[in-house]
Short mmCIF file of C-alpha atoms in Angstrom, two decimals:
data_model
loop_
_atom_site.label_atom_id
_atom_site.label_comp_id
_atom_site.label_asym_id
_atom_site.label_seq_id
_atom_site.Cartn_x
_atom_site.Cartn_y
_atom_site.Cartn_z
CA UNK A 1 0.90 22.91 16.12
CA UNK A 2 4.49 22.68 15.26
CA UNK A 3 5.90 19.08 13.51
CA UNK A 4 6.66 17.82 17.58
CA UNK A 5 3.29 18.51 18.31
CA UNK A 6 1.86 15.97 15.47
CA UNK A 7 5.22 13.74 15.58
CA UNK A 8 3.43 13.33 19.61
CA UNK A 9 0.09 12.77 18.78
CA UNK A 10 0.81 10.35 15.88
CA UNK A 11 2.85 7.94 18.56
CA UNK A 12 -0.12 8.46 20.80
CA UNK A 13 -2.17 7.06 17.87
CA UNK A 14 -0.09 4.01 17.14
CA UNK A 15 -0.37 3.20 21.54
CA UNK A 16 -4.02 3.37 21.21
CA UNK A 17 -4.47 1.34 18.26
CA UNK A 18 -2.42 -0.86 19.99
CA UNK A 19 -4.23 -1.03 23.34
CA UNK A 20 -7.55 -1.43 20.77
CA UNK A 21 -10.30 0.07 23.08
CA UNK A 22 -13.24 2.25 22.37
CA UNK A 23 -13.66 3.80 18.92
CA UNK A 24 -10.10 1.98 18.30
CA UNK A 25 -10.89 -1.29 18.41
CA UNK A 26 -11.90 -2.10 14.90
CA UNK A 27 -8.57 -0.81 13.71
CA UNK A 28 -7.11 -2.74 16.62
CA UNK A 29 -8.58 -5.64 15.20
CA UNK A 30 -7.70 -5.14 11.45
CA UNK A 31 -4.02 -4.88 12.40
CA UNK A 32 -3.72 -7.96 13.70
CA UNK A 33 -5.58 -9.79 11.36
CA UNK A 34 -3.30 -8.17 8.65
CA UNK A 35 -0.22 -8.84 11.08
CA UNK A 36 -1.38 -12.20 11.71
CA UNK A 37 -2.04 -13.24 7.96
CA UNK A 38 1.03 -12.04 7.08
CA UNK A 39 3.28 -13.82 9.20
CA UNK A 40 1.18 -16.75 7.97
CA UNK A 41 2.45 -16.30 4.48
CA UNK A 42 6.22 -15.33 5.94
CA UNK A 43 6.54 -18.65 7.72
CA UNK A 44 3.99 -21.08 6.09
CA UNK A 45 5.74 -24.45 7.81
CA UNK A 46 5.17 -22.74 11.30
CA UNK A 47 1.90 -21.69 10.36
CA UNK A 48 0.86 -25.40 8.50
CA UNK A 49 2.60 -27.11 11.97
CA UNK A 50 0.73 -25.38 14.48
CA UNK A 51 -2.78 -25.54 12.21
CA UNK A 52 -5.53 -23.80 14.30
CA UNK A 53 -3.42 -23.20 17.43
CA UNK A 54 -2.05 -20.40 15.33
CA UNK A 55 -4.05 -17.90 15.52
CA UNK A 56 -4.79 -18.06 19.34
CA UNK A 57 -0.82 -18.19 19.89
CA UNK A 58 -0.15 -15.17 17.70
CA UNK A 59 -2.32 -13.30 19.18
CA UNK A 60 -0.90 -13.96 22.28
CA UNK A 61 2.27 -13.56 20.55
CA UNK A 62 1.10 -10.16 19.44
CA UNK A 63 -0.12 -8.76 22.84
CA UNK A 64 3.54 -9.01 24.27
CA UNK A 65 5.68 -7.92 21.20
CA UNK A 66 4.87 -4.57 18.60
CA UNK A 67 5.36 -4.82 15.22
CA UNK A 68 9.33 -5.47 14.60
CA UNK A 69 10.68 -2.30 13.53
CA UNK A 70 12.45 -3.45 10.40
CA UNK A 71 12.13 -6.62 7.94
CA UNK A 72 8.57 -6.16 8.30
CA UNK A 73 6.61 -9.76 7.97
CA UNK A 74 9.51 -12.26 7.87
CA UNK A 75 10.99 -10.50 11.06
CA UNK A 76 7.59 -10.41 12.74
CA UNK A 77 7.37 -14.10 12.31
CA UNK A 78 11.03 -14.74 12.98
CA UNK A 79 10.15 -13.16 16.32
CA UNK A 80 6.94 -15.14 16.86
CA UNK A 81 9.31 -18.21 16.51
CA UNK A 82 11.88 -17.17 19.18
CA UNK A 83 8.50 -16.64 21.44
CA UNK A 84 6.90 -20.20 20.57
CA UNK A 85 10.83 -21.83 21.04
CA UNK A 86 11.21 -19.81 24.44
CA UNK A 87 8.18 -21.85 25.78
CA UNK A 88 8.74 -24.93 24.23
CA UNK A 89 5.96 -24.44 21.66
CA UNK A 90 8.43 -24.31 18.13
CA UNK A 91 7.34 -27.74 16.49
CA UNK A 92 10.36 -29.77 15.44
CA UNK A 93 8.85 -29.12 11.61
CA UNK A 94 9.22 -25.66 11.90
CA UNK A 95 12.97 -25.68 13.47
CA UNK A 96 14.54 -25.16 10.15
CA UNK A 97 11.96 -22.02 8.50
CA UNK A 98 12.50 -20.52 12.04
CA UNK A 99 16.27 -20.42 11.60
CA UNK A 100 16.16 -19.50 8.15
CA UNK A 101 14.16 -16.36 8.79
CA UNK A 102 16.33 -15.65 11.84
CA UNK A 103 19.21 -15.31 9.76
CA UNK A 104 17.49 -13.35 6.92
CA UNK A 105 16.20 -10.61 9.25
CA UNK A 106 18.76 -10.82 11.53
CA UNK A 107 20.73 -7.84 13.22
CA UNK A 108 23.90 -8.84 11.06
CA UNK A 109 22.39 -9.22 7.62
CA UNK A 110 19.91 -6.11 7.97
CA UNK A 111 23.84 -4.30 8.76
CA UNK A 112 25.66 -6.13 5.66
CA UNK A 113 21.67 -4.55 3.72
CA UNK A 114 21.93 -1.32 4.37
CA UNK A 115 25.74 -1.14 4.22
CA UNK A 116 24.90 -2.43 0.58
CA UNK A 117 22.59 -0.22 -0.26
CA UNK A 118 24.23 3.11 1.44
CA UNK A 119 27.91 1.99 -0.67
CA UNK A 120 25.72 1.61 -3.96
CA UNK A 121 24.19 5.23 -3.78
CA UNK A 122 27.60 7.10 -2.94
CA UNK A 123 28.93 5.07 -5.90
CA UNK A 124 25.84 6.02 -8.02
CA UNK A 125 26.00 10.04 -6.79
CA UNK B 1 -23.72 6.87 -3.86
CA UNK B 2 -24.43 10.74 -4.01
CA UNK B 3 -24.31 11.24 -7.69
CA UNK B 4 -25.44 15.19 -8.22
CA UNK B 5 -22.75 17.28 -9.64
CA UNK B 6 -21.79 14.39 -12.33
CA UNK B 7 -23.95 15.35 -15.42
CA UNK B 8 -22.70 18.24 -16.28
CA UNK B 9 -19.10 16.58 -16.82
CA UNK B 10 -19.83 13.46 -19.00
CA UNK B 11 -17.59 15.24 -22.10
CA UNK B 12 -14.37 14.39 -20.37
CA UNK B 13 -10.68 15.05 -20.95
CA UNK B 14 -7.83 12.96 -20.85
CA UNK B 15 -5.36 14.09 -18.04
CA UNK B 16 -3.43 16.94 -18.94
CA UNK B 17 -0.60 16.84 -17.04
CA UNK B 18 2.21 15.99 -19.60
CA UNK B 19 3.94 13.42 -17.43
CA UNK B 20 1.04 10.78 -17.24
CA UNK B 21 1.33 8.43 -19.83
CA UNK B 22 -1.22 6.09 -21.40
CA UNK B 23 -1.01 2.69 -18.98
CA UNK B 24 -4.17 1.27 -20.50
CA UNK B 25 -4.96 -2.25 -18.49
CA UNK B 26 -2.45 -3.45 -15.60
CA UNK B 27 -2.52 -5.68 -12.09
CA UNK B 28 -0.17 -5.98 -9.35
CA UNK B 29 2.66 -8.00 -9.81
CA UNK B 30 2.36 -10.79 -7.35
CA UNK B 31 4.53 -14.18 -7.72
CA UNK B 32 1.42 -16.70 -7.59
CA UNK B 33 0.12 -14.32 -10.84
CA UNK B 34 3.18 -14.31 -12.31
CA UNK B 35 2.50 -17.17 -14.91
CA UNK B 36 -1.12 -15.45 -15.97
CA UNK B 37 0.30 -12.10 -16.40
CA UNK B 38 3.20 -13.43 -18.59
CA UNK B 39 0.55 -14.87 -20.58
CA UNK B 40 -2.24 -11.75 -20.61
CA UNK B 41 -0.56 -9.49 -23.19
CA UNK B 42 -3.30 -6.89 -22.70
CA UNK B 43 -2.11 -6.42 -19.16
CA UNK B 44 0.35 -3.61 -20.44
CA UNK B 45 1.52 -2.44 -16.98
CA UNK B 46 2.25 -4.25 -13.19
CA UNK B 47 2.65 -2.49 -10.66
CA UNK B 48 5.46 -3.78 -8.02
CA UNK B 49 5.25 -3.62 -4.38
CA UNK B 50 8.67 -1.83 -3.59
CA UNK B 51 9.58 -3.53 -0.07
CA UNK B 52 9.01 -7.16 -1.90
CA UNK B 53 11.96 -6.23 -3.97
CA UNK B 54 14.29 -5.25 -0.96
CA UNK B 55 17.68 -6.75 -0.82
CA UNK B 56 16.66 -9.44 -3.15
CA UNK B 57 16.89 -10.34 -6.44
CA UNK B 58 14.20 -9.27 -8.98
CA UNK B 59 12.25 -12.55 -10.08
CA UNK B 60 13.40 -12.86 -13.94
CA UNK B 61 9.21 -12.99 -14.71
CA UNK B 62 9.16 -8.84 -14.33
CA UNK B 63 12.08 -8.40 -16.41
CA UNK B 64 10.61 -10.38 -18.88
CA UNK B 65 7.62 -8.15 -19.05
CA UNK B 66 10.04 -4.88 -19.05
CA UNK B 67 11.69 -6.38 -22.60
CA UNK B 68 8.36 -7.28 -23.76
CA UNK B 69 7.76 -3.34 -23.64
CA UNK B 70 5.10 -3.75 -20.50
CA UNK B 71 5.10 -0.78 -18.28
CA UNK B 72 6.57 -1.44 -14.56
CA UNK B 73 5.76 0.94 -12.19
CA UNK B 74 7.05 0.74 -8.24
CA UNK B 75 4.60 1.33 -5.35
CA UNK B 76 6.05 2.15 -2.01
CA UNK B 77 4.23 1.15 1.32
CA UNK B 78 6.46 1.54 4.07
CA UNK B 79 8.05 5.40 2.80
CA UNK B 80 5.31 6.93 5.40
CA UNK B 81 4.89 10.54 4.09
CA UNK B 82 2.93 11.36 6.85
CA UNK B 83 4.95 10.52 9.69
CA UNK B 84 5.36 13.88 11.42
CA UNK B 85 9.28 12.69 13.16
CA UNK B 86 10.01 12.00 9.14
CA UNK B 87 9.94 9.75 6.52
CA UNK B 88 11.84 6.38 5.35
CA UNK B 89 14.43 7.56 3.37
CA UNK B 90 15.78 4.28 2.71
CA UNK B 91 12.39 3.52 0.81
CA UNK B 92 12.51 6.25 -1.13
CA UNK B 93 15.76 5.16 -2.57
CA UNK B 94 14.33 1.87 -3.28
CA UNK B 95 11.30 3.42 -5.17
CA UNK B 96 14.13 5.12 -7.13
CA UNK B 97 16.11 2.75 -7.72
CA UNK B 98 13.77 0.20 -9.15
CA UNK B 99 12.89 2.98 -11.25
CA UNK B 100 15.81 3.50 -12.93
CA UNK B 101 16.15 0.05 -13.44
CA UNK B 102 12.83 -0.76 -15.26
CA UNK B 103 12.93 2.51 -16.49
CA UNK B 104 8.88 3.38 -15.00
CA UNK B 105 7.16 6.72 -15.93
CA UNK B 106 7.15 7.12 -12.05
CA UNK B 107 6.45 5.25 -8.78
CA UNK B 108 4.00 5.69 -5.95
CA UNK B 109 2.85 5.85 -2.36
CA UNK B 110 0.20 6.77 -0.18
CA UNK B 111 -0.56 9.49 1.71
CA UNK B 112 -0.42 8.01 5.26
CA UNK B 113 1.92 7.45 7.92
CA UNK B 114 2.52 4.09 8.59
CA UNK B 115 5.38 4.67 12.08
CA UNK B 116 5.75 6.92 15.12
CA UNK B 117 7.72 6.87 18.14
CA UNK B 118 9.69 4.10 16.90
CA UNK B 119 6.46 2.13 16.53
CA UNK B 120 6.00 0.17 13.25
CA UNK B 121 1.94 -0.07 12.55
CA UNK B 122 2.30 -2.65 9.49
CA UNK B 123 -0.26 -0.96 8.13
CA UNK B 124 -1.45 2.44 6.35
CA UNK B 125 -3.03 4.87 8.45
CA UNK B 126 -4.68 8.22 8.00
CA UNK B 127 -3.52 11.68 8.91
CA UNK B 128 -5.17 14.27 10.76
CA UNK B 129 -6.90 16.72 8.28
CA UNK B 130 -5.07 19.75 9.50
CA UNK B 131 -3.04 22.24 8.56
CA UNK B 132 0.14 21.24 10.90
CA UNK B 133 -0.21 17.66 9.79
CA UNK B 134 -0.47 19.88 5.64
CA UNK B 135 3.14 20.89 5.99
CA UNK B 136 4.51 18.13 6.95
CA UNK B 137 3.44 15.58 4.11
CA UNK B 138 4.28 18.79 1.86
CA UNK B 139 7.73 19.13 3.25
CA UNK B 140 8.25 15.16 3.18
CA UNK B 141 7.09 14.82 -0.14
CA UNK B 142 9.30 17.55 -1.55
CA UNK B 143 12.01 15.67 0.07
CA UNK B 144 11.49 12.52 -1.72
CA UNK B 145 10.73 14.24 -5.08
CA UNK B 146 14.21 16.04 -4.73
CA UNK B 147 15.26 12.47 -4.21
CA UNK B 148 13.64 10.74 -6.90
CA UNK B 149 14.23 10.71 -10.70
CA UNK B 150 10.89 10.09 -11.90
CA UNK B 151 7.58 12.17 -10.74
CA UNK B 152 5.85 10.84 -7.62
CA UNK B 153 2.06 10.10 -7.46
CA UNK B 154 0.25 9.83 -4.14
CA UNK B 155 -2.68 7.32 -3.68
CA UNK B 156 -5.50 8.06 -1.22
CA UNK B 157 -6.29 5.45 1.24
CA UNK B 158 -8.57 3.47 3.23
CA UNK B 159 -9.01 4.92 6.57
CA UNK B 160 -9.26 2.65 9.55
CA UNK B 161 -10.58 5.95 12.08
CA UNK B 162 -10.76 9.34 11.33
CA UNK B 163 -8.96 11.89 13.73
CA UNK B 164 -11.10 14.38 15.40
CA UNK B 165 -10.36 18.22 14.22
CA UNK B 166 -10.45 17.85 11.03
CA UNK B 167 -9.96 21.67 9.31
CA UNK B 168 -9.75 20.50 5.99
CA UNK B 169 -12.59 17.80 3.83
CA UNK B 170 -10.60 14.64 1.78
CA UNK B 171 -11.04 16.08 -0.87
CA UNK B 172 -9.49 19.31 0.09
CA UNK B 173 -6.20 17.55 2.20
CA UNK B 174 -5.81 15.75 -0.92
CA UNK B 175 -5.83 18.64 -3.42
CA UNK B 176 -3.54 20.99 -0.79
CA UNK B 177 -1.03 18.35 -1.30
CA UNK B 178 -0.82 17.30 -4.77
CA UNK B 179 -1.12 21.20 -6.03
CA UNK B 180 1.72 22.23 -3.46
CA UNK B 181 4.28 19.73 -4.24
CA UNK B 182 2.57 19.02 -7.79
CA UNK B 183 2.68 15.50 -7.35
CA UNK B 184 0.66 13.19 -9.63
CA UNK B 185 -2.46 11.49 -8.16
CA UNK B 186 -2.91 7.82 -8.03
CA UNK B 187 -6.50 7.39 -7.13
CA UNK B 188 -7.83 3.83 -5.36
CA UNK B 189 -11.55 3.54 -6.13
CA UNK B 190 -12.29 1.17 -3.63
CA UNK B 191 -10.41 3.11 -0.37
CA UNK B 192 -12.67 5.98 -2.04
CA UNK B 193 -15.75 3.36 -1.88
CA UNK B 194 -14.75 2.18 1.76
CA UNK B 195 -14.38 5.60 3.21
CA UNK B 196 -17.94 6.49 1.73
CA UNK B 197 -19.23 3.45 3.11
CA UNK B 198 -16.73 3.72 6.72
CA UNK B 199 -16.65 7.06 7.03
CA UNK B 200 -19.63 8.52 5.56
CA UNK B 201 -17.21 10.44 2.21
CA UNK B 202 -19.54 11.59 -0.03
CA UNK B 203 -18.37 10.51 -3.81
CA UNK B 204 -19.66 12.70 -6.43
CA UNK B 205 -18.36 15.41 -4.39
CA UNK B 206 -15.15 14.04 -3.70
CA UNK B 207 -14.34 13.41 -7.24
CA UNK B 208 -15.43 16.76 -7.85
CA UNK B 209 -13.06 17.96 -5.66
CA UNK B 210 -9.78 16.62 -6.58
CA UNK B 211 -7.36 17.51 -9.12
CA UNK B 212 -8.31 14.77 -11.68
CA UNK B 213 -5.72 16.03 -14.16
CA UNK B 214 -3.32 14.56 -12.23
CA UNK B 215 -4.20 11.25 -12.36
CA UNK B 216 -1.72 8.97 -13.19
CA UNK B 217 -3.47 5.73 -12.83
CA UNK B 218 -6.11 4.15 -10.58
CA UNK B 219 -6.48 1.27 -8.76
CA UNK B 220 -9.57 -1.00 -7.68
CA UNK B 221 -8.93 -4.08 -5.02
CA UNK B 222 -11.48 -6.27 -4.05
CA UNK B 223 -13.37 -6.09 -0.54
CA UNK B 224 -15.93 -7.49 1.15
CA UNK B 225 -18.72 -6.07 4.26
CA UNK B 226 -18.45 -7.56 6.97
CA UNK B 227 -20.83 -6.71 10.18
CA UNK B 228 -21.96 -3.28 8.40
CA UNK B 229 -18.22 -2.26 7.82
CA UNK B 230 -16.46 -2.78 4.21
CA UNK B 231 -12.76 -4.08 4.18
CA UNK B 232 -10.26 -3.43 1.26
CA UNK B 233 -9.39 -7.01 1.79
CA UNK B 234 -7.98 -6.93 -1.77
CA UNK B 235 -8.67 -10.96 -1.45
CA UNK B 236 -11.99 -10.70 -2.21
CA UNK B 237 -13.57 -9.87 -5.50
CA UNK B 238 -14.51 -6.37 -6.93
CA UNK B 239 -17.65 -5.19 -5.46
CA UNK B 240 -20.48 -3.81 -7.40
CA UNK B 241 -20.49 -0.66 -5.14
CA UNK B 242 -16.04 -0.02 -5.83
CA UNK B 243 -16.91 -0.29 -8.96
CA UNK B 244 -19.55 2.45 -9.13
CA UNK B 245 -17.07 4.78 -7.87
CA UNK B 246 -15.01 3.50 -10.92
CA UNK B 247 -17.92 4.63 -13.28
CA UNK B 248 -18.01 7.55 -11.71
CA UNK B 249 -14.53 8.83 -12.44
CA UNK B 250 -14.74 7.69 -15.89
CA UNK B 251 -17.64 10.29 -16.19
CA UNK B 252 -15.16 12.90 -15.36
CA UNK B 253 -11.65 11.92 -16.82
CA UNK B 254 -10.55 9.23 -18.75
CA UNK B 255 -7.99 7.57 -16.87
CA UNK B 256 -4.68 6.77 -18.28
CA UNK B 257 -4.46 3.69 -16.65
CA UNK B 258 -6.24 1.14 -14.46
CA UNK B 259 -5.44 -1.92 -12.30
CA UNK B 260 -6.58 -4.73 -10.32
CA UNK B 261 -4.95 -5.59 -7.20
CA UNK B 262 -5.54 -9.06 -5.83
CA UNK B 263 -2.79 -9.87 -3.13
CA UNK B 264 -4.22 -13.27 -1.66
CA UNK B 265 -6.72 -15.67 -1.77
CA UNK B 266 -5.87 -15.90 -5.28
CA UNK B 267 -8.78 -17.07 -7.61
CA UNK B 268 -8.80 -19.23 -10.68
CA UNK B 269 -7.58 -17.51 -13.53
CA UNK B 270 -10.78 -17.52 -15.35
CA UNK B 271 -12.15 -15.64 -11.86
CA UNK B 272 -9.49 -13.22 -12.22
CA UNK B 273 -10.38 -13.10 -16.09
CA UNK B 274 -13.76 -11.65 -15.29
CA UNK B 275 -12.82 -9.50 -12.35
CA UNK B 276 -10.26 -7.58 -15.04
CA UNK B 277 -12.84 -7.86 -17.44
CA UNK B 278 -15.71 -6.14 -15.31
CA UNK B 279 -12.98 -2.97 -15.17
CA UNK B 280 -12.58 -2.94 -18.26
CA UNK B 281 -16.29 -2.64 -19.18
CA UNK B 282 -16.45 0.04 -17.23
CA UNK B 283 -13.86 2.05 -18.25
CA UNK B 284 -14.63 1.47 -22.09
CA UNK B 285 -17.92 1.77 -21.46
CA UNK B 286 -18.79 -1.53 -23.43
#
């Protein structure tokens, strides 16, 4: 099995765990709560405003949109902002954390990052 | 816990490999601990979560522990060593970085891929046992030690599944690794106590099994069982049963360094007191 092969399977893994059925489920389940609970933390004024609507809404949340593929927490709850504000569900509370995360994990500043950090090694060697 | 196999080793060595150094007591760094730590002056290492550090500036409470001569040593989570289309270089370069900053004896991550097919899991997950999925952390580990300036240790993990095929044990996937790219081990008592109790991993054996003069330094996080399966919560206490596993590598090897990690649901200090204090029983044996 050649590095393709496993590169395959290992997507095919992450789709599974993300569909959650069979044998899957429990890790299914353990993502989210870790996914959930960590946007939690990330944007604790959305979280604190939407008290125990927030775990039904992420969830929904989380069954239309993967895991953001960079900036990790503060992105993922960034994103679950733009979803809540797109229905008409961002409380007015929350208006100001949502935009602040926006900007930290947005497309611009994650540029301006890596930029950063690619000038810093070439300067290091 | 299978125990057999453990007599016969209770005179044990301190681990030879000459890049470990002696850690003694340490936690993770978190920012709602930072105040206790400060204070604890027995706590002679942290250990910092990499990807907390990224693009930000370092909180002046760790560099206050670097000039108080406290040991700092970076853990990666998001470098994915096991992802078969290749690994976060980008991380690496963080590990390294923070590294040479804080000057630390090394850094860490886990064997585990944690992305695939432009898919982010968020979380650690395990490989397949094979030999295929063998060359691959190999290769991408000797890729990141070409790119890092301090040794590498890898940490086992908690496995949410276990692939079906498996042509190697733990204990053996482990070893292949850390003797081919001669990486030091970081060993997490409780993912070895959850995959015994998950995943049916004998312990004894296990131990047995693995290249324990390697170890760098081990970690124990608190869990808790919930409907017959244990979670490495690590916002729970200790458990009785993680720690076992604890006294069970101290019957083999005395390890250079241990430490708690506690990343929410953060107690009282006087709870977290006892939790550190229950390690270090064990490990001291008094």
């Amino acid at each position: 099995m050649s590095r393709r092969e496993l590169a395959r399977q290992q997507a095919e893994m992450l789709r599974a765990i993300g569909r959650g059925q069979g044998e899957l489920a429990h890790a299914h389940g353990v993502l989210l709560q870790k996914r959930r609970r960590e946007a939690e933390l990330a944007g604790p004024v959305l979280a604190r405003a939407l008290g125990e609507r927030f775990g039904t809404l992420f969830n929904r949340y989380a069954r239309e949109a993967g895991y953001p593929g960079r900036g990790g927490p503060a992105a993922d709850a960034a994103a679950f902002g733009r979803w809540l504000q797109q229905r008409g569900e961002l409380p007015a509370e929350a208006l100001a954390e949502a935009a602040r995360l926006r900007t930290r994990t947005g497309f611009f500043v994650q540029v301006v990052r890596v930029g950063w950090r690619m000038a810093w090694a070439v300067r290091r060697g | 816990m299978a125990v057999a196999g453990a007599e016969e080793d209770v005179e044990v060595a301190v681990a030879a490999d000459t890049r470990v150094r002696d850690l003694g007591l340490g936690i993770g760094w978190r920012a709602p601990l930072a105040v206790m730590i400060d204070r604890r002056e027995d706590l002679r290492f942290v250990e910092i979560t990499a990807e907390h550090f990224e693009g930000c500036r370092v909180p002046a409470a760790v560099d206050r522990l670097r000039e108080q001569g406290r040991m700092i040593v970076p853990h990666g989570i998001s470098v994915s060593l096991g992802s078969a289309e290749g690994m976060n270089v980008e991380g690496v370069r963080l590990l390294d970085s923070l590294a040479r900053r804080f000057g630390s004896p090394f850094v860490s991550e886990h064997l585990a891929f944690v992305r695939a097919g432009e898919v982010e899991a968020g979380h650690l997950l395990p490989l397949p046992r094979t030999k295929a999925a063998l060359e691959v952390v190999v290769e991408n580990v000797k890729r990141a030690q070409g790119m890092l300036s301090v040794p590498l240790a890898i940490e086992n993990i908690s496995a949410l599944f276990a692939w079906p095929g498996a042509e190697m044990t733990d204990a053996q996937f482990l070893s292949e690794v850390l003797e081919r790219t001669e990486a030091l081990l970081l060993l997490d008592t409780s993912n070895v106590y959850a995959n015994a109790a998950n995943l049916g991993l004998q312990v004894a054996d296990f131990l047995d099994h693995i290249p324990l003069e390697r170890l760098a330094y081990v970690h124990v996080g608190g869990g808790e069982e919930r409907e017959g399966v244990y979670h490495d919560t690590h916002s729970h206490g200790v458990t009785a049963e993680a720690l076992g596993v604890l006294a069970e590598l101290v019957k083999r090897v005395k390890p250079p360094g241990v430490m708690l990690e506690r990343d929410d649901a953060f107690p009282a200090e006087g709870e977290l007191a006892a939790e550190l204090e229950k390690i270090r029983v064990v490990v001291e044996g008094r």
